[in-house]
Amino acid sequence: MQRFYLLFIAIFTLVSTHAQEANYDENLVPDFVLPPLFQVGNEKTTVDYWESERRPQLFEMLENEMFGTGPSDLQTSFILNKVERVFEGKALRKEVTLQISKGGKTHDIGLLIYLPSDKSSAPLFLGLNFYGNHTIHSDPGISIHHSWVANKEEFEIHANRATEESRGVRVHRWPVEMILEAGYGLATIYYGDIDPDFDDGFENGVHALVDEEDKVNTTSLATWAWGMSRALDYFEQDPSIDGEKVIAIGHSRLGKAALWAGASDQRFAMVVSNDSGCGGAALSRRRFGETVARINTVFPHWFSPNFKKYNDKEEDLPFDQHTLAAMIAPRPLYIASADEDQWADPKGEFLSGYYASEVYELYDLTGMATDEQPAINTPNIEGKIGYHIRTGGHDLTQYDWEQFIAFADKHLKE
Ligand code: GTR
């Protein structure tokens, strides 16, 4: 009897969490106090204190309670498969396999790179993609991956496999030629090549090589970020790429991954979060749009099991997403929102950058150069934390890229 009762409670909780309407009313945002970035009453707020004590402490909290960990004892080797001149000689396309191995088992991750031909050592944007490297451009030379992929009627992706039909279906998100003309390279990996995005108990992708006992706090987000770091390992040893100017970029869930990549690997020189929302740039305590309970219910594999403790209890979090933004300091950070993307809470995305600014100030740098959320289509790139909110919906557009490039030109390139 008691069993049935518990089952009933469990089902009821699940259904009511799902049914809970998202809040889009600013007046209903609860009052909240953000956990301080520096310990209260601590006099030693110096760069040294931040770097040697406080940052590691906060990082550990974020890792244990939210983002979890990626694999730790796998080997990576690089196989350069193909190098070709493309776009009438204006660019070089490289395909590299990141071959991950352990105990005789291997797993391949496909890395696609475009570099401007007229540069000897190019700064570069690295971003994961949702459906396959071949979807970012109509270039017929891009290889098609063999990993599991979510079905999508519109892209003619059926039976969880990518085919020729989906070549170039996501070109609007990746203005490759424009990026190259601006003097940057662009590299991408299909995120499912690292870890397929479903709740599979971490059996597939690179996790097939990981021992069970090492999966205790494994998450998909930390594993995607880990994959970005393996690409960076490659960039560091390719002389045609400036390994000290690699920008981690991502949209939506992959924006969350880019933020975590920048937090967990300080070799990334700059980070761009596009519409990353809940679990990304947006402050959790605002409970505006997507909430912690909702994200943990629908995507249980993204975050640590510990993060579920904070379902409907955001006020108990020992940090908030400004802490994540502060992990990027003193490096340039760009946060982008879209006005129709209320699910991702544009204001909450702005505020985490705003509140992270005090760490930039320790370095005598301006973080967010304004204390008010900039007006629509009016980017602010003055400080080391840039921000814009554009018109339109949840997407990664040419407009967004134009701002990322302008921001990188100002804060990274010179
Ligand atoms: C949504 C999710 C968001 C965001 C988005 C995406 O369903 O609620 O947090 O990550 O997916 O990645 O497109």
JSON list of C-alpha atoms in Angstrom, two decimals, residues 58 72 79 94 117 137 151 153 169 177 212 221 241 257 297 306 326 357 405:
[
{"chain": "A", "resi": 58, "resn": "LEU", "atom": "CA", "xyz": [33.74, 28.53, -6.10]},
{"chain": "A", "resi": 72, "resn": "SER", "atom": "CA", "xyz": [39.62, 12.27, -16.68]},
{"chain": "A", "resi": 79, "resn": "ILE", "atom": "CA", "xyz": [44.80, 12.34, -37.10]},
{"chain": "A", "resi": 94, "resn": "LYS", "atom": "CA", "xyz": [40.98, 20.80, -42.38]},
{"chain": "A", "resi": 117, "resn": "SER", "atom": "CA", "xyz": [44.43, 31.53, -46.23]},
{"chain": "A", "resi": 137, "resn": "HIS", "atom": "CA", "xyz": [27.95, 24.78, -44.68]},
{"chain": "A", "resi": 151, "resn": "ASN", "atom": "CA", "xyz": [15.57, 12.91, -35.61]},
{"chain": "A", "resi": 153, "resn": "GLU", "atom": "CA", "xyz": [11.77, 15.91, -40.03]},
{"chain": "A", "resi": 169, "resn": "VAL", "atom": "CA", "xyz": [20.71, 22.84, -43.29]},
{"chain": "A", "resi": 177, "resn": "GLU", "atom": "CA", "xyz": [32.87, 33.27, -45.07]},
{"chain": "A", "resi": 212, "resn": "GLU", "atom": "CA", "xyz": [31.80, 2.83, -14.16]},
{"chain": "A", "resi": 221, "resn": "LEU", "atom": "CA", "xyz": [27.50, 19.30, -20.20]},
{"chain": "A", "resi": 241, "resn": "ILE", "atom": "CA", "xyz": [46.22, 28.44, -35.42]},
{"chain": "A", "resi": 257, "resn": "ALA", "atom": "CA", "xyz": [28.75, 24.06, -22.53]},
{"chain": "A", "resi": 297, "resn": "THR", "atom": "CA", "xyz": [13.31, 17.05, -15.16]},
{"chain": "A", "resi": 306, "resn": "ASN", "atom": "CA", "xyz": [23.35, 17.06, -6.88]},
{"chain": "A", "resi": 326, "resn": "ALA", "atom": "CA", "xyz": [32.97, 35.32, -12.84]},
{"chain": "A", "resi": 357, "resn": "SER", "atom": "CA", "xyz": [31.87, 42.53, -12.98]},
{"chain": "A", "resi": 405, "resn": "ILE", "atom": "CA", "xyz": [33.52, 39.63, -34.05]}
]
